[in-house]
Coordinates of C-alpha atoms in Angstrom, one line a residue:
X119 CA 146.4 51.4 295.0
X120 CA 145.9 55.1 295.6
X121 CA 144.6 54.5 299.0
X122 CA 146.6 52.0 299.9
X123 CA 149.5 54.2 299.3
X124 CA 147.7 57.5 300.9
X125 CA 147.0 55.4 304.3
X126 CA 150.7 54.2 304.3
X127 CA 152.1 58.1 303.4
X128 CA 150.0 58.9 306.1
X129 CA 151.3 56.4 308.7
X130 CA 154.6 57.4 308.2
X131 CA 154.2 61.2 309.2
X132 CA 154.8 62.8 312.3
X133 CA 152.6 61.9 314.6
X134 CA 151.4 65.8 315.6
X135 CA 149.8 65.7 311.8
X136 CA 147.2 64.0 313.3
X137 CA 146.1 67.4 313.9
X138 CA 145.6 68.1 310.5
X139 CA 144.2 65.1 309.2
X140 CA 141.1 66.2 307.0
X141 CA 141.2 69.4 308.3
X142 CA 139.3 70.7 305.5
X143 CA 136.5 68.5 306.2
X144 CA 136.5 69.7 309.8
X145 CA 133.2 71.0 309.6
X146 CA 131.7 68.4 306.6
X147 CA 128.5 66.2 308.2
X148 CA 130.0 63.1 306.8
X149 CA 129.2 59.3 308.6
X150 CA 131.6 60.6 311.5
X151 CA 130.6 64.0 311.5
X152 CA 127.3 63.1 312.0
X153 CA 128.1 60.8 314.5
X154 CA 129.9 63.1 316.5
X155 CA 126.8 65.5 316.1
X156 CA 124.5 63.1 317.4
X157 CA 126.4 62.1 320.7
X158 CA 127.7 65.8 320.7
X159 CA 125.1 68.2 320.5
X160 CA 122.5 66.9 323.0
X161 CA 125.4 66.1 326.0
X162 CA 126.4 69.7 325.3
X163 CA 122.8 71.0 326.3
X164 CA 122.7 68.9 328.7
X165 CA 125.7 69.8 330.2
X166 CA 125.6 73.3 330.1
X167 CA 121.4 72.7 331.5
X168 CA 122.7 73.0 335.3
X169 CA 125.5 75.9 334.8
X170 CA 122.4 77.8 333.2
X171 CA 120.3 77.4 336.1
X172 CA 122.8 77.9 338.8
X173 CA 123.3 81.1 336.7
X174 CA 119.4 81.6 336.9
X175 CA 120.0 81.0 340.5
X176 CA 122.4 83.3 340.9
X177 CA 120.3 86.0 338.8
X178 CA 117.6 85.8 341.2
X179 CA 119.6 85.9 344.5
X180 CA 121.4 88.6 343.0
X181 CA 118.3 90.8 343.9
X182 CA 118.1 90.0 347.0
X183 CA 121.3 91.7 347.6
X184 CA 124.9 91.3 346.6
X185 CA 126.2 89.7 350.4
X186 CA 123.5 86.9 349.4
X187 CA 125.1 86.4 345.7
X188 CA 128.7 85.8 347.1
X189 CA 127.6 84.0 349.9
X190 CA 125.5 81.8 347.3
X191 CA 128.6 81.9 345.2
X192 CA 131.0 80.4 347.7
X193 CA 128.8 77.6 348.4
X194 CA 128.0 76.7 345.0
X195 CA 132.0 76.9 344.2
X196 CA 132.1 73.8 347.3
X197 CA 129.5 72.0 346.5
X198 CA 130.1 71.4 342.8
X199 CA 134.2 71.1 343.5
X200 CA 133.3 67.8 346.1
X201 CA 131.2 66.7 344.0
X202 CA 133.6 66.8 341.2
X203 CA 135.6 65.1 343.5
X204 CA 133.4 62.4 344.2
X205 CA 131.8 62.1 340.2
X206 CA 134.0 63.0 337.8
X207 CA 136.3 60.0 338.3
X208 CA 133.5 57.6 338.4
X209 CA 131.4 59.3 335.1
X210 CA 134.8 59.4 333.1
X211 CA 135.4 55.7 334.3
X212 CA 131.9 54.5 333.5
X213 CA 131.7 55.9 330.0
X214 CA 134.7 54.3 329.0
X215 CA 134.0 50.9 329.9
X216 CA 130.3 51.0 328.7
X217 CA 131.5 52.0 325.4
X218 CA 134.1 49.4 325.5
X219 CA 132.0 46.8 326.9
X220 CA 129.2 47.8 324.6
X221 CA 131.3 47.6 321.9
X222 CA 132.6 43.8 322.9
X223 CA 128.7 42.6 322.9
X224 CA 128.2 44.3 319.8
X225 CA 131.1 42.1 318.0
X226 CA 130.6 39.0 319.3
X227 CA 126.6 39.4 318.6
X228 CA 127.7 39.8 314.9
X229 CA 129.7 37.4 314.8
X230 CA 127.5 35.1 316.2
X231 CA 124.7 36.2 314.3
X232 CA 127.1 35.6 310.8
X233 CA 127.6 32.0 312.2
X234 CA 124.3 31.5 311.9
X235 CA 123.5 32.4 309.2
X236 CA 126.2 30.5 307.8
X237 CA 124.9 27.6 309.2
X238 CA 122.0 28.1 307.9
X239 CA 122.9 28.2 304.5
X240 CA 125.0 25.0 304.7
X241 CA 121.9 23.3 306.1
X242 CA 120.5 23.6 302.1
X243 CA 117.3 26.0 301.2
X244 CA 115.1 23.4 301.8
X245 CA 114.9 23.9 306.1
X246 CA 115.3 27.2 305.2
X247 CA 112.0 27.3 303.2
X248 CA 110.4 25.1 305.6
X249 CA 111.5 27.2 308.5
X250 CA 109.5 30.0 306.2
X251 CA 106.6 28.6 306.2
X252 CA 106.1 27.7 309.4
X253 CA 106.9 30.9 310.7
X254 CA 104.2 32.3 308.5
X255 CA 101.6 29.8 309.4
X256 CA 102.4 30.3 313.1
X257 CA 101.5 34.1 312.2
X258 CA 98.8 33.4 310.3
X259 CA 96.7 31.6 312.9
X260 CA 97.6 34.1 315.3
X261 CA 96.0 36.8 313.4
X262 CA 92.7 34.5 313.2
X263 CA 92.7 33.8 316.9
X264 CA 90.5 36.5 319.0
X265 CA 93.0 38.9 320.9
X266 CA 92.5 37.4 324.2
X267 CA 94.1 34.0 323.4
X268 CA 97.3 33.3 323.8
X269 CA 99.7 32.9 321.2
X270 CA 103.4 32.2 321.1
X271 CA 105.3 33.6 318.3
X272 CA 109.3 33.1 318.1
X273 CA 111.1 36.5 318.2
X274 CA 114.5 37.2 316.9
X275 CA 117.1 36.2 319.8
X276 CA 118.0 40.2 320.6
X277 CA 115.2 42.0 319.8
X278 CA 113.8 43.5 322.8
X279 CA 116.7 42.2 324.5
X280 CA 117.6 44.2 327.9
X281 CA 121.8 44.1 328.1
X282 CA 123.6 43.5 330.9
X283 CA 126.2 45.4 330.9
X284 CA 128.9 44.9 334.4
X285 CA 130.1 48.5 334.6
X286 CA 126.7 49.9 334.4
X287 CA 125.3 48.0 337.7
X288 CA 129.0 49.1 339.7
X289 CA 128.4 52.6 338.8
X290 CA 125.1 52.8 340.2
X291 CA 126.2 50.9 343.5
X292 CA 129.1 53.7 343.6
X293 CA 126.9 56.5 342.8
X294 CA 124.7 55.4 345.6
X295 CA 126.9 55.1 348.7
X296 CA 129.4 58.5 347.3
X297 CA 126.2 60.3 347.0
X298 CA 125.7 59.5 350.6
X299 CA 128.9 60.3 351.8
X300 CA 129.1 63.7 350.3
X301 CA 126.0 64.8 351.8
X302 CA 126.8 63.3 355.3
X303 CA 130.8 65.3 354.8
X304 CA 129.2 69.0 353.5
X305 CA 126.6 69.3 356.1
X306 CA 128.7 68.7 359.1
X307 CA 131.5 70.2 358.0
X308 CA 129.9 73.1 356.3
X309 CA 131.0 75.5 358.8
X310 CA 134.7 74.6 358.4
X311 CA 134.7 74.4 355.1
X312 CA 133.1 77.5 354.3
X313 CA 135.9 78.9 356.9
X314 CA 138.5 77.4 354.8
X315 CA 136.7 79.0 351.4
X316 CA 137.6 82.3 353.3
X317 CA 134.5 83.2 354.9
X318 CA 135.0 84.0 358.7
X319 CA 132.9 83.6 361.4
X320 CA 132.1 87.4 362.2
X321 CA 132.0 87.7 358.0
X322 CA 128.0 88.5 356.8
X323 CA 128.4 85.7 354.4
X324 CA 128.6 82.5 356.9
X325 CA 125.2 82.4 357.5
X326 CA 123.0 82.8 354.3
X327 CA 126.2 80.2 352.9
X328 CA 125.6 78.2 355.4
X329 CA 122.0 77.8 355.1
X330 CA 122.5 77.2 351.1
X331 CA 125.2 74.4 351.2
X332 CA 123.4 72.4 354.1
X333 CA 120.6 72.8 352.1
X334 CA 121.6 72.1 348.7
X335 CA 123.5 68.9 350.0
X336 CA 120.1 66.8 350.4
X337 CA 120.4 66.1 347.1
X338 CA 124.1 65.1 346.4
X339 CA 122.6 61.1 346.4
X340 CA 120.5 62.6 343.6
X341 CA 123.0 64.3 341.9
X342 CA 125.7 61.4 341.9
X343 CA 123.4 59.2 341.0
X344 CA 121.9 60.5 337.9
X345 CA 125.8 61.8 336.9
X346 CA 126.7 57.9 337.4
X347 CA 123.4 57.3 335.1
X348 CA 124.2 59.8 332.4
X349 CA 127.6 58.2 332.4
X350 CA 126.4 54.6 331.1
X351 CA 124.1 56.6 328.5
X352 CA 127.0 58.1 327.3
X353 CA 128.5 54.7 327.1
X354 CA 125.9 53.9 324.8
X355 CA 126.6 57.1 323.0
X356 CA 123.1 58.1 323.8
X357 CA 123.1 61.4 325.0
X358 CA 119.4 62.7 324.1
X359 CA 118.0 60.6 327.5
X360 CA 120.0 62.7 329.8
X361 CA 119.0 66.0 328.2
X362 CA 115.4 65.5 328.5
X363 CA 116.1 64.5 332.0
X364 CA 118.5 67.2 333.4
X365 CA 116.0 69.9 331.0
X366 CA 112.6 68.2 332.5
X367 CA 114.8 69.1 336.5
X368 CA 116.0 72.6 335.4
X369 CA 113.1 73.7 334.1
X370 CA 111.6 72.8 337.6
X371 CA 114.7 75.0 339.1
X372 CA 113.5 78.1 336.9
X373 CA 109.9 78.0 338.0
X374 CA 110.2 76.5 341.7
X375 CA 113.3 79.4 342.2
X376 CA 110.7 82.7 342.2
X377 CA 108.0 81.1 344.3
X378 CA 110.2 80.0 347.0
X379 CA 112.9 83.2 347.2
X380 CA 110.2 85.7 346.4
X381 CA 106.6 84.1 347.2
X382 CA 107.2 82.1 350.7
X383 CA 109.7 84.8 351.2
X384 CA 112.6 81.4 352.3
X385 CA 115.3 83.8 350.1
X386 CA 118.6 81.3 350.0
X387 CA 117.0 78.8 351.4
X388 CA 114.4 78.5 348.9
X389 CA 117.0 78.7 346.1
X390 CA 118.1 75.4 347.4
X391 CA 115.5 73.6 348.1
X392 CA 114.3 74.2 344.6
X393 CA 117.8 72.7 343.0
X394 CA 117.2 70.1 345.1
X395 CA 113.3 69.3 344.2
X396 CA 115.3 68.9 340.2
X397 CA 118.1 67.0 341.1
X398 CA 115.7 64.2 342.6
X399 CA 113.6 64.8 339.7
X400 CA 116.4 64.3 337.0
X401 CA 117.8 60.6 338.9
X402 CA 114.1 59.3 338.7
X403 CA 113.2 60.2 335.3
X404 CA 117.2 58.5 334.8
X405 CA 116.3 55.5 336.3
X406 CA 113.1 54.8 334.9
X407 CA 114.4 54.9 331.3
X408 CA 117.6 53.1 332.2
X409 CA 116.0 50.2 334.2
X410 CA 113.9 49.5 329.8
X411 CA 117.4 49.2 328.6
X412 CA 119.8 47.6 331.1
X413 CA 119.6 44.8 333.2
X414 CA 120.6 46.6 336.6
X415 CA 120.8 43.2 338.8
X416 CA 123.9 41.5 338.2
X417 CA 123.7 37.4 338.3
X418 CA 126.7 37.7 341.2
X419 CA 128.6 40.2 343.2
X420 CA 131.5 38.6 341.2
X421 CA 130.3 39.9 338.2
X422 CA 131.0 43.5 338.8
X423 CA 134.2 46.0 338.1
X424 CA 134.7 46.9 341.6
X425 CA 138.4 46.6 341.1
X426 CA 138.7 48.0 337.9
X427 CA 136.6 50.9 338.7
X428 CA 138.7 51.3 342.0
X429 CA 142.2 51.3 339.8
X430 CA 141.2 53.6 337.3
X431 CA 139.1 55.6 339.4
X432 CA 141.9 56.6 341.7
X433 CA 144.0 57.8 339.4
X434 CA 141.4 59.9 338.0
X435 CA 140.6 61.4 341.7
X436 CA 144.2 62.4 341.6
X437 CA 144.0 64.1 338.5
X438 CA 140.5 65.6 339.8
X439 CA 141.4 66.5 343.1
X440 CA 144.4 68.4 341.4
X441 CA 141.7 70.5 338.8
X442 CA 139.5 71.0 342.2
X443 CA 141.8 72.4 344.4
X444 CA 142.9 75.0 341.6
X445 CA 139.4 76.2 340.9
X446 CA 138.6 76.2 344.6
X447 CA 141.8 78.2 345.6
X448 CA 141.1 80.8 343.0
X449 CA 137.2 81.3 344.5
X450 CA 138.9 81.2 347.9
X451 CA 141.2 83.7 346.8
X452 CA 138.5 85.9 345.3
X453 CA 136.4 85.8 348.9
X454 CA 139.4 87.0 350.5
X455 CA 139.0 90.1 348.9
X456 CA 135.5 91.0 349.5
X457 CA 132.4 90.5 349.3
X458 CA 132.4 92.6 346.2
X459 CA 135.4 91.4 344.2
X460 CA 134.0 87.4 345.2
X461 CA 130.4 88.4 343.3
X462 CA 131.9 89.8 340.3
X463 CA 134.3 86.5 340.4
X464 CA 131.5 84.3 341.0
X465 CA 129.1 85.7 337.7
X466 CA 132.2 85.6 335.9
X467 CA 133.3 81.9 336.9
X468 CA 129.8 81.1 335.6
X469 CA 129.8 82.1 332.4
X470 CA 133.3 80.7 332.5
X471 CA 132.5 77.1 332.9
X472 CA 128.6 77.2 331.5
X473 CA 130.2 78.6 328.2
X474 CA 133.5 75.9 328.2
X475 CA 131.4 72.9 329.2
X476 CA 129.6 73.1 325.6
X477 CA 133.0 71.8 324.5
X478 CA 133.0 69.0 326.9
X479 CA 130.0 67.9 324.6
X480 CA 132.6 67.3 322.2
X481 CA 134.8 66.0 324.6
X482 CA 131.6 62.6 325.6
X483 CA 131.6 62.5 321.5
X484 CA 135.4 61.6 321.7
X485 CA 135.7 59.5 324.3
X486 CA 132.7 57.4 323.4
X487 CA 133.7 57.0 319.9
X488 CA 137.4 56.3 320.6
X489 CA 136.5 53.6 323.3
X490 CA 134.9 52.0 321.0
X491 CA 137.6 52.4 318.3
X492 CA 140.3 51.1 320.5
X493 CA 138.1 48.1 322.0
X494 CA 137.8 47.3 318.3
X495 CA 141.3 48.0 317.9
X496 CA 140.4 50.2 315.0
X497 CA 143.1 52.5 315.2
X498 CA 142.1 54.3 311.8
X499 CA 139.1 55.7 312.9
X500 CA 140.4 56.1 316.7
X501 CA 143.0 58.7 314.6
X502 CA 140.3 60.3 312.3
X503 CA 137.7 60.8 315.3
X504 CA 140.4 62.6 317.6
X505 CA 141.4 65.0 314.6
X506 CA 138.1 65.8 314.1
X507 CA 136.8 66.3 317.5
X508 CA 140.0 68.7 318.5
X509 CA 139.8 70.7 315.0
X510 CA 135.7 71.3 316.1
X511 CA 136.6 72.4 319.3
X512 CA 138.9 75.1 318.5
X513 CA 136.4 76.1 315.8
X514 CA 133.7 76.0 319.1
X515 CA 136.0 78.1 321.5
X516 CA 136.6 80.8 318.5
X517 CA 132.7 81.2 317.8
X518 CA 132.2 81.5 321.9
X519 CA 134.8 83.9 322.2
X520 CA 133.6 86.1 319.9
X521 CA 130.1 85.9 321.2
X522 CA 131.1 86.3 325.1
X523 CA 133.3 89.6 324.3
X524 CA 130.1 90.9 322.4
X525 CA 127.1 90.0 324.8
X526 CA 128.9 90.0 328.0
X527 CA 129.6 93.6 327.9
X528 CA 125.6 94.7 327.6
X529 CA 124.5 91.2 329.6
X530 CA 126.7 92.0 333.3
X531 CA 123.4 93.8 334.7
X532 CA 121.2 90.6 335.0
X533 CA 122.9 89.3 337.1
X534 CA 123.0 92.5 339.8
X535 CA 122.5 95.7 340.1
X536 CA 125.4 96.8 342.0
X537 CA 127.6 99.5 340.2
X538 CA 131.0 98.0 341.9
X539 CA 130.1 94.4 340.8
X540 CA 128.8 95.4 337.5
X541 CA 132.2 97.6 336.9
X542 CA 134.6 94.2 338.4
X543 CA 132.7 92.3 335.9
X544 CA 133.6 94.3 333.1
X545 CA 136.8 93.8 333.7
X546 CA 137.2 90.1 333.8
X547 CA 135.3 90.0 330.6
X548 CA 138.0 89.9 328.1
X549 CA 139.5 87.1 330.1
X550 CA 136.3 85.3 330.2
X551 CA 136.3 85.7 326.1
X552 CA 140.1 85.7 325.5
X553 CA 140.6 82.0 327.0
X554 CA 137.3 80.5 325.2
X555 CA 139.6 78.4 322.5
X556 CA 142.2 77.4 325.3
X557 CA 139.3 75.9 327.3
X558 CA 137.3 74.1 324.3
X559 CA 141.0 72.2 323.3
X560 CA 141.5 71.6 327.1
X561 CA 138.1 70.0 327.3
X562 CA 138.0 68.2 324.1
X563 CA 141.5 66.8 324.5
X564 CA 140.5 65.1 328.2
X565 CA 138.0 63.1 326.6
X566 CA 140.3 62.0 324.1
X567 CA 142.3 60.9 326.7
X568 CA 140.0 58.8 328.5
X569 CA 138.9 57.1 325.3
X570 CA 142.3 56.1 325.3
X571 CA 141.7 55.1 328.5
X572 CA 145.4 56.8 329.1
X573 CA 144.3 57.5 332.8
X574 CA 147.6 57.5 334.5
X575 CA 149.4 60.0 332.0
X576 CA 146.0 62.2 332.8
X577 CA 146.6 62.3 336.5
X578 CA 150.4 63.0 336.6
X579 CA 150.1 65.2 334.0
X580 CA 147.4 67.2 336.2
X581 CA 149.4 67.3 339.0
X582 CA 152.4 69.2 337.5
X583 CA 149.7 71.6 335.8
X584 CA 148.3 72.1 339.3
X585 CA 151.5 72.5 340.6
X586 CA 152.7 75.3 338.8
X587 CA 149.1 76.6 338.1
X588 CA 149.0 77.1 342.3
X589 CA 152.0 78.8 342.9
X590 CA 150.8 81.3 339.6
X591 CA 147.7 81.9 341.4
X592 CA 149.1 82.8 344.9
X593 CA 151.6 84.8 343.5
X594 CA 149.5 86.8 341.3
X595 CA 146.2 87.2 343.3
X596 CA 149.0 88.7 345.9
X597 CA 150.7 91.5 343.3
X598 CA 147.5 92.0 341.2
X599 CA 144.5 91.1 343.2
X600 CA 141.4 90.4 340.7
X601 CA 143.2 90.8 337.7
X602 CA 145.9 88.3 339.3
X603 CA 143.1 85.1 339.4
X604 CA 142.2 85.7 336.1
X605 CA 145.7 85.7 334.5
X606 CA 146.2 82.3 336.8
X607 CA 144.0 80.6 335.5
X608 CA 144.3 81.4 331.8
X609 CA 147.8 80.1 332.9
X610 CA 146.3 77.2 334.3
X611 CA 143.4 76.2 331.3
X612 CA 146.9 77.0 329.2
X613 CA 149.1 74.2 330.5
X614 CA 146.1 71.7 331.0
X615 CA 145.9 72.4 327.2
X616 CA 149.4 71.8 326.2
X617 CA 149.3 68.5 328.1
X618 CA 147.0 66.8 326.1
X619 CA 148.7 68.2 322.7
X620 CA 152.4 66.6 324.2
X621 CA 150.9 63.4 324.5
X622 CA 149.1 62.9 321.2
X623 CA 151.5 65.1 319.4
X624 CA 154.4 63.0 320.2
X625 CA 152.7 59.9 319.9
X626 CA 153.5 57.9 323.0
X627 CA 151.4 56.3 325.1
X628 CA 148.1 54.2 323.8
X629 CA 149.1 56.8 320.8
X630 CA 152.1 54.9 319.8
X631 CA 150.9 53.1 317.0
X632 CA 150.6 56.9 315.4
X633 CA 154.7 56.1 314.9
X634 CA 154.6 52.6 313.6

């Protein structure tokens, strides 16, 4: 009676206690903590895997002189904004429905298996004792056959099984041909685009960028592909496969970068074509362990999400497009003031995003859990996972904060050894630190939302945050220079922040049932 009457106080508060549900236990490694943990943990490494080695990258190019390092900058600003463009929809998308479809099998193979045994029973012990014993004399005169003859032994109907799963199959065929697409787009418009990132054609940066992004873009196929990959494993809520992946390619990065800036003397270039020797690297070691799990060939063309993944997928390339072009202005911005004031924005961007994205660890934990919650239409455990997820990542953004403001301030010189950068550096370093918590919520509450599968709310909300987050960034570039992009887009990780507490917080949407 106790419980029943604590779940019913607790469905008639305010829907923005949902914030505080179990707060106490934020931190406990209960069933769900644990959970969360196991899905969490291992995306986050494997998230943060590429920012580190583009910051490796960036280390090393740094010393070949600081025109090189925001030339570098620039194009690795492009490169992972398109392909955020061209990704990002199709990841978010494709974890979802994994998870939900995932979750679907998993029910209806449980209730199929209770049937069963149901059946069984009402059949009487007897077939059940004689289904026994033949089983074990099957397996008897197995073992007292010689290993080279055949023998057929019955094996539980799913064991072994490899799952066809529709949305798994569409986002590998999407991957494939957007992979494709961006590659053919950034190397024959590199020149313009670079243009349009604020390098000029008499500026020393076009060509060393140049070289980079053409480069670099060879692998796009692998680098959509093996996104689109990672995306069903997080679907399964198996996030280990794609950190031993995407650690077995960086690891190739580290040691291929040296040899080929320093040994065969290719500077840039060889920066590139080492990223691009690991990205090929990650998608095969992908596909190989995905192709012992999932059946990849579908029975028909029918059978696959083409439409759903078109429906939802656009309205998460709105909501992308909006986060890109902020990011991209704001690097833009930077390169318009020098070569100088675009490198220290460039190492600071870095640790920016390497350091946020181990929230969006947190955020695959979310979404994958929550998918599965709401496909099960068990709405008690869609509430307590979204509590706890947000509550860890504001306890996340407070521990990083702390540690950037600290190591950030004796770390500036790896990555050059120009006295101008090193002192622009130094200055964007509390905002760097500062905005840490603000990040880790905006992260954490995305995935949330795309558990909820409450894409369209995502993508208008975005738009308005873009909006005003533009007009912020223009204005105060303008009056305050380098200081100006970094109180823009503390403005900007602000609002995206605030839009995911609205929604939950007022319980509308697929959060309605949080008023019922």
């Amino acid at each position: 009676m106790a419980e029943e009457f604590g779940s019913s106080a607790c469905k008639k508060s305010p829907p923005i206690f949902i914030f505080f549900k179990d707060i106490r236990h934020a931190l406990k490694l209960d069933e769900l903590g644990l959970e969360i943990a196991q899905i969490a943990l291992p995306a986050s490494l494997a998230l943060t895997a590429d920012p580190i080695a583009s910051l490796i990258d960036t280390a090393f190019i740094g010393q070949i002189g600081s025109v090189e390092l925001a030339a570098v900058g620039v194009s690795i600003a492009l490169f992972n904004q398109v392909s955020r463009i061209a990704i990002f929809p199709l990841v978010s998308v494709t974890t979802s429905f994994v998870a939900e479809e995932d979750a679907i099998k998993s029910v209806a193979r449980e209730a199929e298996e209770s049937d069963s045994i149901e059946e069984g029973s009402a059949n009487g012990n007897s077939e059940d004792r004689e289904l026994i014993l033949r089983s074990d004399s099957i397996e008897a005169d197995c073992e007292s056959k010689p290993l080279t003859s055949s023998c057929n032994v019955v094996k539980p109907k799913y064991e072994h099984q490899r799952r066809y799963i529709p949305s798994a199959s569409s986002a590998m065929v999407i991957g494939s041909i957007l992979g494709l697409i961006q590659a053919i787009v950034l190397i024959a418009g590199a020149v313009p685009l670079l243009n349009f990132m604020g390098i000029g054609s008499e500026s020393p940066m076009l060509s060393p960028a140049q070289k980079y992004l053409t480069l670099r873009s060879l692998g796009a196929p692998a680098v959509l592909l093996s996104l689109a990959m990672q995306g069903v494993f997080r679907g399964f809520k198996d996030t280990k496969t794609p950190l031993y992946a995407t650690v077995a390619g960086d690891l190739t990065n580290i040691i291929l970068d040296p040899i080929f800036i320093f040994v065969f003397r290719l500077g840039v270039s060889g920066a590139a074509i080492a990223h691009v020797i690991s990205q090929y690297l990650i998608a095969i070691i992908l596909l190989w362990k995905l192709i012992q799990q999932v059946d990849l060939i579908p029975p028909s063309i029918k059978r696959l999400k083409f439409g759903r993944f078109l429906q939802n997928g656009f309205l998460l390339l709105i909501r992308v497009m909006a986060v890109t072009f902020c990011v991209t202005l704001s690097a833009s911005l930077a390169a318009r003031q020098g070569p100088t004031r675009m490198a220290a924005f460039q190492v600071c961007l870095q640790v920016w995003l390497a350091t946020s994205l181990l929230a969006d660890g947190l955020a695959v934990a979310g979404q994958a859990i929550l998918a599965s919650s709401f496909a099960k239409k068990d709405y008690e455990r869609a509430t307590s996972s979204a509590a706890r997820v947000l509550q860890l990542g504001l306890v996340l953004g407070l521990v990083l904060g702390a540690i950037l403001g600290v190591a950030l301030q004796y770390g500036a010189k790896l990555f050059t050894r120009d006295a101008d950068v090193v002192r622009l550096i130094g200055i964007g370093i509390p905002f760097v630190a500062s905005t840490q918590p603000i990040n880790s919520l905006a992260f954490v509450f995305d995935g949330v939302n795309f558990g909820a599968s409450d894409y369209a709310y995502a993508a208008c909300s975005m738009v308005f945050v873009a909006f005003v987050s533009i007009l912020c960034l223009l204005g105060l570039s303008a009056t305050n220079g380098f200081v100006g992009l970094w109180i823009g887009l503390t403005i900007y990780m602000s609002l995206r922040a605030f839009a995911g507490f609205w929604r939950i917080g007022t319980g509308t949407g697929p959060w309605a049932f949080l008023r019922r």
